[in-house]
Amino acid sequence: MTVEAPSRPAQAERQARVAVAVLFFTNGALFANLLPRYPQIKADLGLSNSLYGLAVAAFPAGAIAAGLAAGVAIRRLGSARAAVLGTLLTGAGILAAGLADSVVLFAGALFLAGAMDAVTDVAQNAHGLRVQRRYGRSIINSFHAVWSIGAVAGGSMAAAAIALGLSRGQHLTISAVVFAVAACIALRYCLSEPETETEPGAETANGPVPASESASVPDIGGRVEGAGGPGTRGRRTVYVLAALVLIATAGTLVEDAGSSWATLYLSGSLHASVTLAAFGYIALVGAQFIGRVIGDRLVDRFGQRTVARAGGLITAAGMGLALAVPSVPGTVLGFAAAGFGVATLVPAAMHEADELPGLKPGSGLAIVSWLMRLGFLASPPIVGLVTDATSLRVGLLVVPLAGLLAFLLAGVLRNRHR
């Protein structure tokens, strides 16, 4: 089968790509502006460690509570408007959290921010995938790379605000206003058509989508199955959705292992200095960023399934070897391998979920995102329980196991771009 090379994207598509990148940047930067303020908030409110932990858990709790509503918001408002509205309300919630004078208000504001962040997350990915379909090649990984840049920029803004002696109210107001303006400007350049581009016969930049192609679901071996009966299609869709959730969760488990446990493992179990111990997480996020920057080219050349399988093997082998033969340099390299290996997993799962037949626009994406967040929320206590019963070295086996899981389930991903 011969596939024509996609034509150069029109100006509208190029502008939409920049607009979506701005939305990803603002989403990464907003919450990162609040994180460095947590110690000060904890001290000002006089919170114990346990009460503080419960309060900050309100953010992921809000995300889980509102996650499935994202699909409804996309269908009613459109993915671009839903993303921008979610950005505005996320900024408002973060500002309210910074100004809260009680733990109840603090937790309530974080709950709102988390709920709106979940809507923004799904909506901006949905719109990014619409733009990707117009391009006719993979670009979704670049958006996630921009999100990482936004997170670094947001944390740097917070550090600068603290160094300049700005109050939390001043700092977070500036952050909320700047990124609200950026999101509203970006909205002007987003795609304006209805969210129905992948329905049978729908027009794209490269022509109509064949009905047979939009009604196919890959099986675990990567083959594309025909439509079959309604019941068969429904079972296959549920099966593929479950596999996509596990793939996305595998990616987030590795991210959480780096953010929650890398420093503790290096400084505690391996007796690294505090400065050197920080490089475990730095290596993971740095390699993940690189993986996302080059991920689209790899996907276009080798296919999503092949890239995910290779990434799973890199994660399993790299971190597995680091845990089998523990050393500080080897562990830092192991976390780097894990970050690079999982770089494309979450974007890949979201892409495939958004393409599933028989679901309303945004539904597959919202389901995968919601269940992925549940897995992310459960990860730290599970690793903690295993660590208490054995050791952190054993607890970190979750990383190579996540890579192995991604390798085994990558067959549900398509190797051809569409």
XYZ file of C-alpha atoms in Angstrom:
418
model
C 0.000 0.000 0.000
C 1.442 3.375 -1.033
C 0.946 6.339 1.283
C 1.281 9.825 -0.171
C 3.572 12.177 1.692
C 1.524 14.802 3.518
C 1.580 18.281 2.022
C 3.099 21.160 3.924
C 0.691 22.289 6.673
C -1.222 25.450 5.896
C -0.740 28.609 7.932
C -3.857 27.860 10.004
C -2.423 24.488 11.069
C 0.980 25.994 11.893
C -0.640 28.715 13.966
C -2.809 26.147 15.734
C 0.287 24.114 16.579
C 1.927 27.128 18.219
C -1.328 27.887 20.056
C -1.563 24.373 21.481
C 2.101 24.558 22.520
C 1.267 27.757 24.431
C -1.587 25.954 26.222
C 0.733 23.105 27.221
C 3.339 25.610 28.422
C 0.834 27.506 30.590
C -0.510 24.260 32.029
C 2.968 23.168 33.069
C 3.902 26.568 34.463
C 0.802 27.379 36.522
C 1.025 24.643 39.158
C 4.839 24.770 39.172
C 4.543 28.358 40.423
C 2.785 27.124 43.563
C 4.977 24.145 44.492
C 7.974 26.144 45.842
C 5.518 28.052 48.071
C 4.333 24.892 49.848
C 6.848 25.031 52.734
C 5.865 28.631 53.507
C 2.155 27.817 53.341
C 2.666 24.818 55.639
C 4.491 26.976 58.162
C 2.007 29.875 57.999
C -0.980 27.583 58.516
C 0.809 25.613 61.262
C 0.097 22.261 59.614
C 1.432 18.967 60.875
C 3.022 16.629 58.344
C -0.047 14.398 58.232
C -2.491 17.286 57.848
C -0.302 18.874 55.207
C -0.190 15.588 53.295
C -3.967 15.316 53.360
C -4.373 18.920 52.230
C -2.079 18.692 49.194
C -3.752 15.410 48.216
C -6.802 17.545 47.401
C -5.229 18.491 44.052
C -5.105 14.949 42.620
C -8.435 14.218 44.319
C -10.009 17.112 42.417
C -8.466 15.861 39.198
C -9.961 12.419 39.726
C -13.363 13.838 40.671
C -13.612 15.967 37.532
C -11.638 13.842 35.091
C -14.585 12.192 33.360
C -16.363 15.547 32.981
C -13.659 16.645 30.553
C -15.283 14.766 27.676
C -18.590 16.545 28.301
C -16.816 19.914 28.428
C -15.075 19.194 25.120
C -18.330 18.249 23.382
C -20.195 21.300 24.694
C -17.482 23.951 24.442
C -14.992 22.501 21.986
C -11.553 21.302 23.034
C -9.842 24.696 22.659
C -12.418 26.640 24.691
C -12.525 23.909 27.340
C -8.729 24.023 27.656
C -8.650 27.806 27.999
C -11.542 27.927 30.476
C -9.835 25.206 32.508
C -6.602 27.233 32.441
C -8.344 30.356 33.763
C -10.027 28.452 36.589
C -6.843 26.530 37.416
C -5.014 29.844 37.833
C -7.819 31.141 40.044
C -7.696 28.025 42.215
C -3.911 28.226 42.591
C -4.141 31.907 43.566
C -6.842 31.072 46.124
C -4.668 28.294 47.541
C -1.769 30.708 47.941
C -3.979 33.219 49.773
C -5.854 30.693 51.942
C -5.806 31.428 55.668
C -7.072 28.021 56.789
C -6.396 24.421 55.876
C -10.006 23.993 54.710
C -9.733 26.860 52.229
C -6.286 25.684 51.152
C -7.513 22.157 50.434
C -10.698 23.424 48.790
C -8.755 25.707 46.458
C -6.387 22.880 45.540
C -9.379 20.634 44.839
C -10.765 23.243 42.398
C -7.347 23.722 40.779
C -6.893 19.975 40.383
C -10.358 19.533 38.889
C -9.804 22.286 36.338
C -6.294 21.058 35.588
C -7.774 17.674 34.643
C -10.193 19.334 32.203
C -7.368 21.391 30.701
C -5.130 18.339 30.403
C -7.651 16.294 28.428
C -8.864 19.227 26.323
C -5.413 20.449 25.285
C -4.396 16.903 24.338
C -7.608 16.504 22.347
C -6.942 19.719 20.451
C -3.291 18.808 19.970
C -4.350 15.516 18.409
C -6.744 17.371 16.093
C -3.841 19.504 14.916
C -1.715 16.374 14.547
C -4.316 14.838 12.240
C -4.150 17.973 10.104
C -0.357 17.698 9.940
C -0.500 14.048 8.882
C 2.482 13.184 11.104
C 3.254 12.866 14.798
C 3.632 16.117 16.762
C 1.962 15.229 20.087
C 5.237 14.395 21.840
C 6.552 17.894 21.153
C 3.600 19.340 23.085
C 4.472 17.230 26.108
C 8.075 18.403 25.814
C 6.822 22.005 25.894
C 4.826 21.138 29.035
C 8.103 20.111 30.685
C 9.665 23.428 29.692
C 6.660 25.209 31.190
C 7.077 23.344 34.477
C 10.723 24.375 34.677
C 9.813 27.973 33.786
C 7.084 28.056 36.425
C 9.377 26.761 39.130
C 12.008 29.312 38.107
C 9.408 32.101 38.269
C 8.517 31.058 41.799
C 12.164 30.960 42.845
C 12.702 34.439 41.401
C 9.585 35.778 43.140
C 10.776 34.399 46.482
C 14.247 35.869 45.943
C 12.701 39.266 45.146
C 10.595 39.142 48.293
C 7.222 39.156 46.537
C 4.307 38.006 48.643
C 2.395 34.881 47.603
C -0.532 37.056 46.547
C 1.602 39.301 44.356
C 3.522 36.407 42.826
C 0.551 34.155 42.094
C -1.577 37.033 40.789
C 1.132 37.868 38.271
C 1.364 34.192 37.305
C -2.403 33.795 36.922
C -2.788 36.973 34.838
C 0.206 36.322 32.567
C -0.825 32.788 31.720
C -4.523 33.666 31.434
C -3.659 36.316 28.833
C -1.390 33.848 27.005
C -4.132 31.204 26.921
C -6.762 33.667 25.664
C -4.463 34.860 22.880
C -3.725 31.241 21.958
C -7.464 30.544 21.675
C -7.696 32.943 18.726
C -5.376 30.704 16.692
C -6.775 27.292 17.613
C -8.820 25.258 15.148
C -12.452 26.334 15.053
C -14.144 23.348 13.383
C -16.376 20.930 15.359
C -14.766 17.969 17.127
C -15.844 15.398 14.518
C -12.834 15.059 12.239
C -12.339 11.315 12.664
C -15.895 10.248 11.946
C -16.396 8.225 8.760
C -16.134 10.478 5.741
C -14.842 13.453 7.726
C -12.517 15.759 5.811
C -8.933 16.326 6.944
C -6.041 18.238 5.428
C -5.104 15.091 3.510
C -8.567 14.164 2.301
C -11.491 12.177 3.740
C -10.979 9.523 6.390
C -12.229 6.184 5.020
C -15.082 4.668 6.960
C -13.270 1.327 7.127
C -10.232 2.967 8.725
C -12.165 4.894 11.333
C -14.028 1.760 12.373
C -11.014 -0.434 13.067
C -9.411 -1.420 16.346
C -5.995 -3.039 16.737
C -5.730 -6.267 18.649
C -2.948 -7.165 21.087
C -0.724 -8.423 18.285
C -0.940 -5.095 16.496
C -3.149 -6.310 13.620
C -6.054 -4.125 12.566
C -9.318 -5.907 13.011
C -12.398 -5.251 10.941
C -15.579 -3.782 12.259
C -17.276 -7.069 13.170
C -20.570 -7.008 15.028
C -21.546 -4.250 17.468
C -20.942 -6.498 20.470
C -17.522 -7.567 19.200
C -16.530 -3.973 18.502
C -17.639 -2.930 21.974
C -15.624 -5.677 23.671
C -12.545 -4.826 21.622
C -12.895 -1.145 22.469
C -13.097 -1.915 26.190
C -10.109 -4.232 25.900
C -8.001 -1.676 24.036
C -9.006 1.078 26.476
C -7.877 -1.083 29.405
C -4.536 -1.748 27.723
C -4.063 1.957 26.963
C -4.764 2.854 30.592
C -2.086 0.391 31.707
C 0.412 1.779 29.183
C -0.218 5.346 30.343
C -0.076 4.276 33.991
C 3.258 2.566 33.349
C 4.611 5.909 32.172
C 3.306 7.788 35.211
C 4.573 5.110 37.623
C 8.095 5.702 36.357
C 7.678 9.481 36.638
C 6.436 9.127 40.221
C 9.295 6.800 41.129
C 11.717 9.489 40.012
C 9.987 12.388 41.786
C 9.063 10.559 45.003
C 11.817 8.004 45.572
C 14.961 8.673 43.493
C 16.505 11.142 45.940
C 15.631 8.991 48.944
C 17.130 5.870 47.375
C 20.356 7.560 46.321
C 20.901 9.403 49.609
C 19.651 6.655 51.917
C 20.360 3.248 50.433
C 23.395 4.285 48.354
C 24.704 7.004 50.727
C 25.113 9.656 48.024
C 25.513 13.295 49.039
C 22.383 15.441 49.060
C 23.564 17.305 45.966
C 24.418 14.152 44.047
C 21.204 12.430 45.122
C 19.163 15.117 43.351
C 20.586 13.968 40.028
C 18.412 10.849 39.986
C 15.270 12.875 39.349
C 17.108 15.429 37.194
C 18.419 12.623 34.994
C 14.941 11.127 34.626
C 13.141 14.341 33.649
C 16.026 15.503 31.470
C 16.107 12.249 29.516
C 12.300 12.251 29.310
C 12.405 15.739 27.813
C 14.961 14.615 25.213
C 12.834 11.561 24.443
C 9.806 13.768 23.805
C 11.751 16.223 21.660
C 12.883 13.447 19.312
C 9.863 11.209 19.916
C 7.776 12.481 17.008
C 10.558 11.761 14.510
C 11.020 8.282 15.940
C 7.274 7.600 15.759
C 7.054 8.783 12.157
C 10.022 6.658 11.156
C 9.463 3.453 13.123
C 5.815 3.593 14.261
C 4.243 4.135 17.652
C 4.145 0.462 18.586
C 7.834 -0.091 17.821
C 8.884 3.030 19.719
C 6.811 2.041 22.764
C 8.198 -1.495 22.768
C 11.776 -0.230 22.477
C 11.100 2.291 25.239
C 9.696 -0.412 27.502
C 12.796 -2.534 26.968
C 15.108 0.418 27.626
C 13.248 1.165 30.863
C 13.224 -2.444 32.049
C 16.854 -3.155 31.124
C 18.283 0.175 32.271
C 16.651 0.344 35.676
C 16.722 -3.411 36.167
C 20.502 -3.441 35.740
C 20.864 -0.425 38.053
C 18.926 -2.228 40.797
C 20.714 -5.537 40.230
C 24.165 -3.927 40.501
C 23.563 -0.885 42.727
C 25.901 2.101 42.482
C 25.359 5.858 42.437
C 26.447 6.431 38.793
C 24.623 3.316 37.612
C 21.413 4.345 39.374
C 21.519 7.857 37.912
C 21.973 6.306 34.460
C 19.176 3.838 35.234
C 16.741 6.652 36.021
C 17.856 8.421 32.841
C 17.159 5.282 30.800
C 13.739 4.966 32.438
C 12.840 8.585 31.700
C 13.902 8.242 28.079
C 12.101 4.918 27.702
C 8.698 6.137 28.921
C 8.868 9.532 27.216
C 6.283 8.692 24.532
C 4.016 6.306 26.479
C 1.431 8.770 27.808
C 1.141 10.718 24.507
C 0.861 7.407 22.626
C -1.921 6.113 24.869
C -3.812 9.399 24.595
C -3.443 9.433 20.820
C -4.795 5.903 20.442
C -7.646 6.530 22.908
C -8.723 9.595 20.942
C -8.883 7.484 17.759
C -11.069 4.663 19.137
C -14.324 4.109 17.216
C -17.729 4.073 18.825
C -16.898 6.739 21.427
C -18.031 10.351 21.572
C -15.352 13.014 20.949
C -13.077 13.340 23.963
C -14.502 10.311 25.792
C -11.659 7.865 25.197
C -9.094 10.501 26.063
C -10.966 11.455 29.254
C -11.296 7.818 30.385
C -7.597 7.055 29.888
C -6.542 10.296 31.590
C -8.887 9.694 34.540
C -7.881 6.098 35.180
C -4.219 6.998 34.677
C -4.542 9.557 37.483
C -6.054 6.888 39.732
C -3.006 4.724 39.126
C -0.711 7.674 39.749
C -2.452 8.390 43.055
C -2.118 4.761 44.173
C 1.549 4.440 43.229
C 3.278 6.201 46.190
C 1.481 4.270 48.960
C 2.035 0.937 47.184
C 5.754 1.578 46.796
C 5.841 2.783 50.401
C 4.188 -0.381 51.706
C 6.580 -2.602 49.748
C 9.514 -0.536 50.992
C 8.429 -0.812 54.634
C 8.038 -4.578 54.270
C 11.324 -5.107 52.401
C 13.524 -2.256 51.148
C 13.350 0.732 48.807
C 15.509 -1.185 46.349
C 12.757 -3.798 46.103
C 10.072 -1.105 45.973
C 11.767 0.486 42.964
C 11.289 -2.737 41.006
C 8.057 -1.015 39.966
C 10.161 0.847 37.354
C 11.474 -2.137 35.338
C 8.116 -3.870 35.802
C 6.379 -0.827 34.314
C 8.743 -0.991 31.338
C 7.988 -4.674 30.876
C 4.245 -3.973 31.056
C 4.543 -1.316 28.357
C 6.502 -3.726 26.152
C 3.883 -6.461 26.506
C 0.877 -4.212 25.839
C 2.347 -2.033 23.083
C 0.623 -4.233 20.484
C -2.557 -2.173 20.884
C -0.736 0.827 19.418
C -0.704 1.381 15.680
C 2.546 1.316 13.764
C 1.250 3.516 11.004
C 0.315 7.152 11.481
C -3.142 8.240 10.447
